Tab-separated table of C-alpha atoms and ligand atoms in Angstrom:
chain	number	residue	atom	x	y	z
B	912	UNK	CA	0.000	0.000	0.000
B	913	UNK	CA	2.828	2.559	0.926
B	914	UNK	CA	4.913	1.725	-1.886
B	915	UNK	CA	1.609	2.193	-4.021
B	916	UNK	CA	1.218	5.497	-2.693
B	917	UNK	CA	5.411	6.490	-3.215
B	918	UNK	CA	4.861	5.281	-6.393
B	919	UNK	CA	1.953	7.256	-7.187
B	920	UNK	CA	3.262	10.563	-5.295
B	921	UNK	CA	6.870	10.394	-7.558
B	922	UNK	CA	4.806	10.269	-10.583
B	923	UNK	CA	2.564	12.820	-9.818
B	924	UNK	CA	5.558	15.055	-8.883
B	925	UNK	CA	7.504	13.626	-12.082
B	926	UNK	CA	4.263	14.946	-14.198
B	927	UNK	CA	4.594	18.360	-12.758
B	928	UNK	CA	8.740	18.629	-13.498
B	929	UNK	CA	7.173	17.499	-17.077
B	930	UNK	CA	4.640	19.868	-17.481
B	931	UNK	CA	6.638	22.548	-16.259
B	932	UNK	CA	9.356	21.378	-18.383
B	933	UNK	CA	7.265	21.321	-21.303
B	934	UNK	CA	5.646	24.812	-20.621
B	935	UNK	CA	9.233	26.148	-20.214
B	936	UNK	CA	10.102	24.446	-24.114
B	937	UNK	CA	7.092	26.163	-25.073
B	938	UNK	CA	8.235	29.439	-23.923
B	939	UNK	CA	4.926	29.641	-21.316
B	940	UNK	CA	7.758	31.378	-18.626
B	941	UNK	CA	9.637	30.156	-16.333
B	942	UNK	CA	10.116	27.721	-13.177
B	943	UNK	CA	10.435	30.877	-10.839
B	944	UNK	CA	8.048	33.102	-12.491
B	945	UNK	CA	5.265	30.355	-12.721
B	946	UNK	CA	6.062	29.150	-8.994
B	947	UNK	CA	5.310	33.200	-7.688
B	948	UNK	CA	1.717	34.578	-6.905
B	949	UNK	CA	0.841	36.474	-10.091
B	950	UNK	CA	-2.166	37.298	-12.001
B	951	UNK	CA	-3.032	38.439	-14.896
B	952	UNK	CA	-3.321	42.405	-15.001
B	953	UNK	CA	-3.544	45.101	-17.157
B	954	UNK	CA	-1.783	48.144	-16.455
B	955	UNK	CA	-2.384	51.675	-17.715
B	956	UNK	CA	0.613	54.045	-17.827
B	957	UNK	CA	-0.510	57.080	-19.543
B	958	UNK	CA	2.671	60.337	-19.220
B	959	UNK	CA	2.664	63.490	-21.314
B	960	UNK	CA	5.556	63.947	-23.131
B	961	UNK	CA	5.605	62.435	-26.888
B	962	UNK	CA	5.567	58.851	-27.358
B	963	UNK	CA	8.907	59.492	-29.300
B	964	UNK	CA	10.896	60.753	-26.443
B	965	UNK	CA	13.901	58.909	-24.311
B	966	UNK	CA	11.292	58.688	-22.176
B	967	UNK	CA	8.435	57.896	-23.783
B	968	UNK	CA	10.619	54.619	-25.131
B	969	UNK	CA	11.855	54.319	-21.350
B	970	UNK	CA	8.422	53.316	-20.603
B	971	UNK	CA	8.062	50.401	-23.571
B	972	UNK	CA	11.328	49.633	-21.576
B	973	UNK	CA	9.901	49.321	-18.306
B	974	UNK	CA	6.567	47.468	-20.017
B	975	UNK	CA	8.914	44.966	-21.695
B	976	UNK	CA	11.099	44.139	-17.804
B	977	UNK	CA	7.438	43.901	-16.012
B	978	UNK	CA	6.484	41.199	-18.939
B	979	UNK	CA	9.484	39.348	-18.478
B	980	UNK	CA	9.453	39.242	-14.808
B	981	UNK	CA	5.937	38.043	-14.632
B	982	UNK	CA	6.311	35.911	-17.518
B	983	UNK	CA	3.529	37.851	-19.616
B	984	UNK	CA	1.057	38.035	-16.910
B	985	UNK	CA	1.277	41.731	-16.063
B	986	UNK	CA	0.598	43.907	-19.238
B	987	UNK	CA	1.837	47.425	-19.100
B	988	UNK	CA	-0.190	49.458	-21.974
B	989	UNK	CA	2.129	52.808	-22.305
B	990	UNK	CA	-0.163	55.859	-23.160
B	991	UNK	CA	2.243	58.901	-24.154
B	992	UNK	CA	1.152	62.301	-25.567
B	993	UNK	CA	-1.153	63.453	-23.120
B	994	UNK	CA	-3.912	61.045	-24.227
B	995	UNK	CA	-4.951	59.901	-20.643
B	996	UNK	CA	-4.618	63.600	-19.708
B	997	UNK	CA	-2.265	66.334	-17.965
B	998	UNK	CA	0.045	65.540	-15.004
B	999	UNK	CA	-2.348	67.406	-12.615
B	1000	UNK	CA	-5.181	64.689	-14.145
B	1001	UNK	CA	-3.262	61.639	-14.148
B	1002	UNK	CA	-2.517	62.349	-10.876
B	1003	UNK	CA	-6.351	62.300	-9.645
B	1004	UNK	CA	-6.959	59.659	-11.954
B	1005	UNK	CA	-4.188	57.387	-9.805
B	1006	UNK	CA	-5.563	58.593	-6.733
B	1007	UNK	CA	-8.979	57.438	-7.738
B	1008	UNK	CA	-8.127	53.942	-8.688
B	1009	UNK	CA	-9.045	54.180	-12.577
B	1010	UNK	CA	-5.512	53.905	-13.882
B	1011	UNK	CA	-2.446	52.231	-12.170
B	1012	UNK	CA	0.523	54.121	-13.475
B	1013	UNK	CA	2.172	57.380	-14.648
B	1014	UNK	CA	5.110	59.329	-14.582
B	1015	UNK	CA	5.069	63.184	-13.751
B	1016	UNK	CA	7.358	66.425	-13.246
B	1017	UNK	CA	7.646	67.675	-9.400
B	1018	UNK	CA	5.984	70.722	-10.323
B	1019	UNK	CA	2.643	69.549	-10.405
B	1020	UNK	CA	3.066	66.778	-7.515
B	1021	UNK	CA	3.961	69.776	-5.068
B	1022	UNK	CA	0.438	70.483	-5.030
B	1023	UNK	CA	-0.007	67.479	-2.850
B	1024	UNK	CA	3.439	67.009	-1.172
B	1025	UNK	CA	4.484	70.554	-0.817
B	1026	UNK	CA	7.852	69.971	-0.375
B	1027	UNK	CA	8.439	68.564	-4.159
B	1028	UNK	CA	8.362	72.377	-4.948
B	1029	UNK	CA	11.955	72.684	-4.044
B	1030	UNK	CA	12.978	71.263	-7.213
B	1031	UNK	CA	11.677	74.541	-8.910
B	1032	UNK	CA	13.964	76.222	-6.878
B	1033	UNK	CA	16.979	77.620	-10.382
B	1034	UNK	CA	20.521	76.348	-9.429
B	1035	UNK	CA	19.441	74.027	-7.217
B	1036	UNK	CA	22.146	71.173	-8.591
B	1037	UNK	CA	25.104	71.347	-10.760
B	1038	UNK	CA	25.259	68.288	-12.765
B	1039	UNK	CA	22.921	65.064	-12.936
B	1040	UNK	CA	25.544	63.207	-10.634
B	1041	UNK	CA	24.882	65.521	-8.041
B	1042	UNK	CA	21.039	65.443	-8.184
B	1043	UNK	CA	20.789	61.373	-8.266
B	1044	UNK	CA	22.768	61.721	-5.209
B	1045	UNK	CA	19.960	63.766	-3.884
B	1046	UNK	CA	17.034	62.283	-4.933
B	1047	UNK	CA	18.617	58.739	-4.518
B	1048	UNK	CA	19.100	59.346	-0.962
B	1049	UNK	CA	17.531	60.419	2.122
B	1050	UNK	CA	15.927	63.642	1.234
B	1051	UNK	CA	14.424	62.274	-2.129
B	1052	UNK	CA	13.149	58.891	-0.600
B	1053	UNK	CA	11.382	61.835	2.676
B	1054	UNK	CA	9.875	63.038	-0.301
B	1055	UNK	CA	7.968	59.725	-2.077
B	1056	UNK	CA	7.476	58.378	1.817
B	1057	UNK	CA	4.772	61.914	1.661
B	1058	UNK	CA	3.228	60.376	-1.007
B	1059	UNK	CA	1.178	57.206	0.566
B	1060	UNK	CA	-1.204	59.203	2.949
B	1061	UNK	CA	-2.271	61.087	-0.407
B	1062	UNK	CA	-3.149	58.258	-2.361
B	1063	UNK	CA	0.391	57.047	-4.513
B	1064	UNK	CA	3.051	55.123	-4.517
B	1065	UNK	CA	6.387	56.633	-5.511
B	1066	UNK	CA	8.408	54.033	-6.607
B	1067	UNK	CA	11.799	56.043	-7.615
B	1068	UNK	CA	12.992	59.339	-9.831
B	1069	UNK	CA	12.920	58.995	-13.653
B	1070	UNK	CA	14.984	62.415	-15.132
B	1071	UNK	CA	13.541	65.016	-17.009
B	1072	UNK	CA	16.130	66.756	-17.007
B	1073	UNK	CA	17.912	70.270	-17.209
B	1074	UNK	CA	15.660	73.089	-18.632
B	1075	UNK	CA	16.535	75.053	-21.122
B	1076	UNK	CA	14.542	78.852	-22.380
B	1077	UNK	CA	13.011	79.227	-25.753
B	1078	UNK	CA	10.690	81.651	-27.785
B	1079	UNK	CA	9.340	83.145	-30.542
B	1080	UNK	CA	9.734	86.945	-29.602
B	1081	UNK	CA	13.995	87.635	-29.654
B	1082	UNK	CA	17.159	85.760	-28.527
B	1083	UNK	CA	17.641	85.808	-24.646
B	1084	UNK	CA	21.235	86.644	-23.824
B	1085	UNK	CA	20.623	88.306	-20.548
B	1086	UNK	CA	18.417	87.905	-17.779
B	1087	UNK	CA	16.722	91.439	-18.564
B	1088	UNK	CA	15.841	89.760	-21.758
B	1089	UNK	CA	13.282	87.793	-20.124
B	1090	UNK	CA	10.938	90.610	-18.826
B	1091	UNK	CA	8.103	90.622	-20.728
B	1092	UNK	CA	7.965	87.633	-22.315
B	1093	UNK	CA	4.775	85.564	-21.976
B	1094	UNK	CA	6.021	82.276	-20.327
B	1095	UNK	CA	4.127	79.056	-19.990
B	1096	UNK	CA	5.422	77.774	-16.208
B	1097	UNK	CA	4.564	74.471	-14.615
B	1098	UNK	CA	1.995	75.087	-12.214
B	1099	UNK	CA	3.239	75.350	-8.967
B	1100	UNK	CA	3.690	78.652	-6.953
B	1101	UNK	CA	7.416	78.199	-6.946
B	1102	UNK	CA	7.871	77.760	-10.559
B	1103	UNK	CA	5.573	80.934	-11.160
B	1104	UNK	CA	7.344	83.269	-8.668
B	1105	UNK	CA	10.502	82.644	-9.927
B	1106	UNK	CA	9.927	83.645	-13.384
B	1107	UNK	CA	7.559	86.702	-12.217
B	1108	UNK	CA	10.550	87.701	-10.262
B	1109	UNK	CA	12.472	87.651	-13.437
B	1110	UNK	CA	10.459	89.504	-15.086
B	1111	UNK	CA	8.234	87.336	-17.305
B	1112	UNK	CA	4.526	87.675	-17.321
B	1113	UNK	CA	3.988	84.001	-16.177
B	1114	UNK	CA	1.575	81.772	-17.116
B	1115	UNK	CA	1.009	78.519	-15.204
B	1116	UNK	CA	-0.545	76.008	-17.991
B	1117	UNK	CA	-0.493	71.851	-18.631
B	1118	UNK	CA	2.131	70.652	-20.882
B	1119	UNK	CA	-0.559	68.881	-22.680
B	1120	UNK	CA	-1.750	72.231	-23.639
B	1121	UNK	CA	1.555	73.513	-24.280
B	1122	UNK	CA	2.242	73.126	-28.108
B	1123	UNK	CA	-0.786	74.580	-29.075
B	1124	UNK	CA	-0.214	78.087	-26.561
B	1125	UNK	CA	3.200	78.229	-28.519
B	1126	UNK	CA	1.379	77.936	-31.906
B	1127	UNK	CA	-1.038	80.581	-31.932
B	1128	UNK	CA	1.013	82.271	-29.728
B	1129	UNK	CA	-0.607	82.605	-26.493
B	1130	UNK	CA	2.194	82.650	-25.110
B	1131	UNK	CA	5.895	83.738	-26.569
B	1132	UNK	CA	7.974	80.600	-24.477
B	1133	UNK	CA	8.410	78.054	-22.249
B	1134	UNK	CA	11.271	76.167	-21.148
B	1135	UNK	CA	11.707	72.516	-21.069
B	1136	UNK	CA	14.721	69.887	-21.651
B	1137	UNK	CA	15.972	69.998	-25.314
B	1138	UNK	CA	14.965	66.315	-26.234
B	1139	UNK	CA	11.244	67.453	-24.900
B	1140	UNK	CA	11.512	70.554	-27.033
B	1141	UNK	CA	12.836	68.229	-30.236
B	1142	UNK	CA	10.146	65.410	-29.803
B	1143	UNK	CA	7.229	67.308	-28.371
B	1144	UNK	CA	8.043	69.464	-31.884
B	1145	UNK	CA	8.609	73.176	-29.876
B	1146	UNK	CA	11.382	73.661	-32.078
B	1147	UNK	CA	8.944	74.338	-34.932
B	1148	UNK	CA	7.045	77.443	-33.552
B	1149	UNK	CA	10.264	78.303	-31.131
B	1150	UNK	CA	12.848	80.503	-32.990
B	1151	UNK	CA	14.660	81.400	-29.830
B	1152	UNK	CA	17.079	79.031	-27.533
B	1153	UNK	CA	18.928	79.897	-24.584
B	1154	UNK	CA	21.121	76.889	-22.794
B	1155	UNK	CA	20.198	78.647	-19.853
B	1156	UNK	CA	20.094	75.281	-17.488
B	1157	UNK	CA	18.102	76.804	-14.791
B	1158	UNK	CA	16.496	74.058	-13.099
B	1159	UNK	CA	16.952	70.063	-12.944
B	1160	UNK	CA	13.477	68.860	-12.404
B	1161	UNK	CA	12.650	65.293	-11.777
B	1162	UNK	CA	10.452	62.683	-13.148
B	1163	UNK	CA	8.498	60.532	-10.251
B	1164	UNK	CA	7.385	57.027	-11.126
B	1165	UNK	CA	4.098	56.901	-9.544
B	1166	UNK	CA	1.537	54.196	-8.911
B	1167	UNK	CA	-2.037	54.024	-8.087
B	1168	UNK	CA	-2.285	53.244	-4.394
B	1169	UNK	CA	-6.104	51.852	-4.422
B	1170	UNK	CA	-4.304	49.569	-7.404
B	1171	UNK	CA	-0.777	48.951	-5.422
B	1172	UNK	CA	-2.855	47.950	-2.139
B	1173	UNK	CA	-4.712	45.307	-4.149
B	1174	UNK	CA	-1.241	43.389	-5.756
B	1175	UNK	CA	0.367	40.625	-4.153
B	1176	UNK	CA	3.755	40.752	-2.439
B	1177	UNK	CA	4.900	38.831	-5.726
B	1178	UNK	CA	3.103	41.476	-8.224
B	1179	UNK	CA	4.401	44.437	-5.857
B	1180	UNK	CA	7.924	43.045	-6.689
B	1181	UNK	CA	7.789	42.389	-10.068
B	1182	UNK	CA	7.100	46.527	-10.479
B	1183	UNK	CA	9.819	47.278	-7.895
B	1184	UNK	CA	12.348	45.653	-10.191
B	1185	UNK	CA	11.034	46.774	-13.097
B	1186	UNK	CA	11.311	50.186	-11.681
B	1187	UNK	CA	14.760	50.028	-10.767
B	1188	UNK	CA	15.868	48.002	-14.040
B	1189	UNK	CA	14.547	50.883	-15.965
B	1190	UNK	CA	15.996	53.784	-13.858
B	1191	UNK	CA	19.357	53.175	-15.257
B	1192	UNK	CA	18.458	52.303	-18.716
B	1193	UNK	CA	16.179	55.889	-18.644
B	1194	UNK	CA	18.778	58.507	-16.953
B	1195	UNK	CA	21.166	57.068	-19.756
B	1196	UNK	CA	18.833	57.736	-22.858
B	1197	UNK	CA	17.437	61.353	-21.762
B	1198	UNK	CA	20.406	62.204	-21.713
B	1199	UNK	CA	21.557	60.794	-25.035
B	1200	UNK	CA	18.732	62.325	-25.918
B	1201	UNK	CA	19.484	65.783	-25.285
B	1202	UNK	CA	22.591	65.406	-26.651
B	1203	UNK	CA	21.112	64.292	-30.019
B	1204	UNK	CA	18.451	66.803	-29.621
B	1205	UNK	CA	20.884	69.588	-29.502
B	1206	UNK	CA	22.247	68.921	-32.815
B	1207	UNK	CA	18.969	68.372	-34.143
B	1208	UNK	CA	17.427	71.570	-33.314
B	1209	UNK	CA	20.327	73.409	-34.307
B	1210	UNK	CA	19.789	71.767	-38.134
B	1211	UNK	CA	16.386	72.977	-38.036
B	1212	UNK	CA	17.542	76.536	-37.814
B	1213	UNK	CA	16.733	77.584	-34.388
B	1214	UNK	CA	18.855	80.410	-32.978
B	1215	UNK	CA	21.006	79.444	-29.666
B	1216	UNK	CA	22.623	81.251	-26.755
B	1217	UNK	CA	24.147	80.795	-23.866
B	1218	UNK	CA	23.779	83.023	-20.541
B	1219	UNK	CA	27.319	84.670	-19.450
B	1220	UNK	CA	28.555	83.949	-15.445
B	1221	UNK	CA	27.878	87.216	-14.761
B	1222	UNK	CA	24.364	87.070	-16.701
B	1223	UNK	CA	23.521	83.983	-14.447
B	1224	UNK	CA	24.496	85.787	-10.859
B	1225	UNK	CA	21.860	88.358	-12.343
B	1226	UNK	CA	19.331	85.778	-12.216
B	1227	UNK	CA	20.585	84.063	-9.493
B	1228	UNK	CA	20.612	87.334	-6.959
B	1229	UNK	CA	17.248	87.946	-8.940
B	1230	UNK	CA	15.714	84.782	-8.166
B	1231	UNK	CA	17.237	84.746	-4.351
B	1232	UNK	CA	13.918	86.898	-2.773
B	1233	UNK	CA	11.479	83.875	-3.511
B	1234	UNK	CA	13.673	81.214	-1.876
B	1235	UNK	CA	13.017	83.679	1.333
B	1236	UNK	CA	9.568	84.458	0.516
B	1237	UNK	CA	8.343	80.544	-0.270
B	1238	UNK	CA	10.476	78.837	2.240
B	1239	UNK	CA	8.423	78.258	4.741
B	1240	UNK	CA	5.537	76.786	1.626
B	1241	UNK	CA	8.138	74.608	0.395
B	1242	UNK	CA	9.178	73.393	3.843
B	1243	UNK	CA	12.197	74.875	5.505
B	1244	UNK	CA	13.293	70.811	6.333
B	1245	UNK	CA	12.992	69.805	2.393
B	1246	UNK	CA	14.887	73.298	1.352
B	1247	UNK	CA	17.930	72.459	4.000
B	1248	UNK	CA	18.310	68.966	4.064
B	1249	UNK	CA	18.353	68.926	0.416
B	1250	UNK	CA	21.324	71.596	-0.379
B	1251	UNK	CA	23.313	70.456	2.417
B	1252	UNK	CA	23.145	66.290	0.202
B	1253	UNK	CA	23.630	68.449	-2.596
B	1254	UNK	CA	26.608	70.250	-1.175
B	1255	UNK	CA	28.158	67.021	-0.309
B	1256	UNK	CA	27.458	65.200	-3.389
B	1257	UNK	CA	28.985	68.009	-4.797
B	1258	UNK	CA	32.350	68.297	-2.347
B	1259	UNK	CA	32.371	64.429	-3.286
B	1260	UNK	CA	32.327	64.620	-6.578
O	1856	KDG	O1	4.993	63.479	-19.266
O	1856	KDG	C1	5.475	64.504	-18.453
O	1856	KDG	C2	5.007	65.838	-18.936
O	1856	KDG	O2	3.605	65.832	-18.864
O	1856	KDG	C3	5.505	67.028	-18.122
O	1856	KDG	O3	5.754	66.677	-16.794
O	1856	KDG	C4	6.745	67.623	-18.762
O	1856	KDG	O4	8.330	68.982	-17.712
O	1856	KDG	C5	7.217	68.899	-18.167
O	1856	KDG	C6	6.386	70.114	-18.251
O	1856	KDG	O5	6.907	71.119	-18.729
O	1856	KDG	O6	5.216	70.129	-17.853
């Protein structure tokens, strides 16, 4: 009887080390994906930038890690061009549970976790090294910990990137040359100030909107990083381009929390690693892509300058009033702990 039941139990066990074998020759996934709690899911990631930028492809990039670690189960559909909405919408949609994923600028986030606002702040880092350092550690991660008790997940910083000035009135050489100008801003009070306090008559508006405003000129400029204003086409209404650098802004990686509470520990991974796969593999291409961007938009006949040193204490000493006047909005915590990891990201680089 018990070597009936041995017999029966190896063969049963031998059928599964088949069938798995045979789903694995069949290219059904593999051993470890097929042995973890996943289900099948589909996953809306809608962003605003083109579908042709770095990181617009970034995203395909990310879809394509979350099939393979979940062996097909977890579909990410990528939505790019504003076509589930603006930032500010996406945002509410995630909250609300009827789309999963999305990736948007600081500027709009600080809106629910003031102290994202800080990254409007011009100057703020000198290179890209020294803001991964930032956002990478302690006073980044303070940041996306906020975001829970609103409704998303953070899961890590994407890069948009450095911003650069451009228009369709004259070239901007010095910082006087921005007063005046009708400026499309992100909408946050920090962003807004700023440029008000440079001079520009500024006009918070949604990227998705963006193109358009520059078209029929409702507004004159806008600034943005160079592979945004190659693929999102600014170039082709934008005349005017000054490398003026001003702020690094991040990207967030959010999630839905309604959605993220309702994945399994197994799931929960899968987009954890996907996440951090594609951090790498997206930092690299935006900025490949500005670099490719630069020489593209300088083919297609668009004027550019650069701001001198002394030009860009001008703007600096200009700009220094609103750091005063918003810290306490932003969060005197954020604004300190995050020059002091800049500073030493900086002395350490
Ligand atoms: O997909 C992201 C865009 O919607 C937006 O965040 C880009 O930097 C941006 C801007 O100017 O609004």
């Amino acid at each position: 009887m018990k070597a009936t039941l041995t017999l029966k139990k190896n063969l049963h066990l031998k059928g599964l080390a088949m069938g798995l074998a045979a789903a694995m020759a069949f290219g059904l996934g593999s051993a470890d994906a097929l042995a973890k709690d996943i289900n099948s899911r589909i996953i809306r990631f809608g962003y605003g930038l083109a579908d042709t930028s770095p990181t617009g492809q970034a995203t395909r990039f990310f879809a394509e890690e979350v099939a393979k670690l979940s062996d097909g189960k977890m579909k990410v559909k990528t939505y790019g061009n504003g076509a589930l909405g603006s930032d500010e919408q996406m945002q509410s949609a995630l909250v609300g549970g009827s789309q999963e994923m999305t990736f948007v600028s600081t500027a709009p986030l600080a809106g629910m976790v003031k102290g994202f606002g800080v990254f409007d702040l011009p100057f703020l880092f000198d290179d890209e090294k020294v803001a991964y350092a930032v956002l990478d550690g302690k006073p980044g991660q303070a940041l996306l910990d906020a975001l829970p008790a609103k409704g998303l997940i953070g899961l890590l910083y994407w890069e948009n990137g450095f911003r650069d000035l451009t228009n369709s009135r004259h070239p901007i050489t010095k910082a006087s040359d921005i007063e005046g100008i009708k400026l499309r801003v992100m909408q946050n009070q920090v962003a807004l100030n700023v440029f008000k306090a440079l001079g520009a008559n500024a006009i918070p508006m949604p990227f998705t909107e963006l193109f358009t405003a520059l078209e029929t000129k409702t507004v004159d400029g806008q600034e943005n990083p160079l592979s945004t204003i190659q693929t999102s086409k600014f170039y082709e209404v934008q005349p005017y381009l000054t490398l003026s650098h001003h702020v690094y802004t991040p990207f967030v990686l959010l999630a839905s929390k309604k959605w993220w509470d309702g994945l399994t520990a197994d799931e929960k991974q899968v987009i954890q690693e996907a996440a951090k796969t594609s951090q790498a593999y997206q930092r690299k291409i935006s900025q490949e892509g500005n670099v490719k961007a630069m020489a593209f938009i300088k083919e297609h006949g668009v004027q550019i300058d650069t701001f001198s040193a002394a030009e860009k204490q001008i703007i600096r000493d200009k700009v220094k009033p609103v750091v005063e006047e918003l810290r306490d909005a932003i969060g005197p915590d954020t604004i300190d702990a995050v020059v002091k990891a800049a500073a030493e990201a900086q002395k350490g680089a």
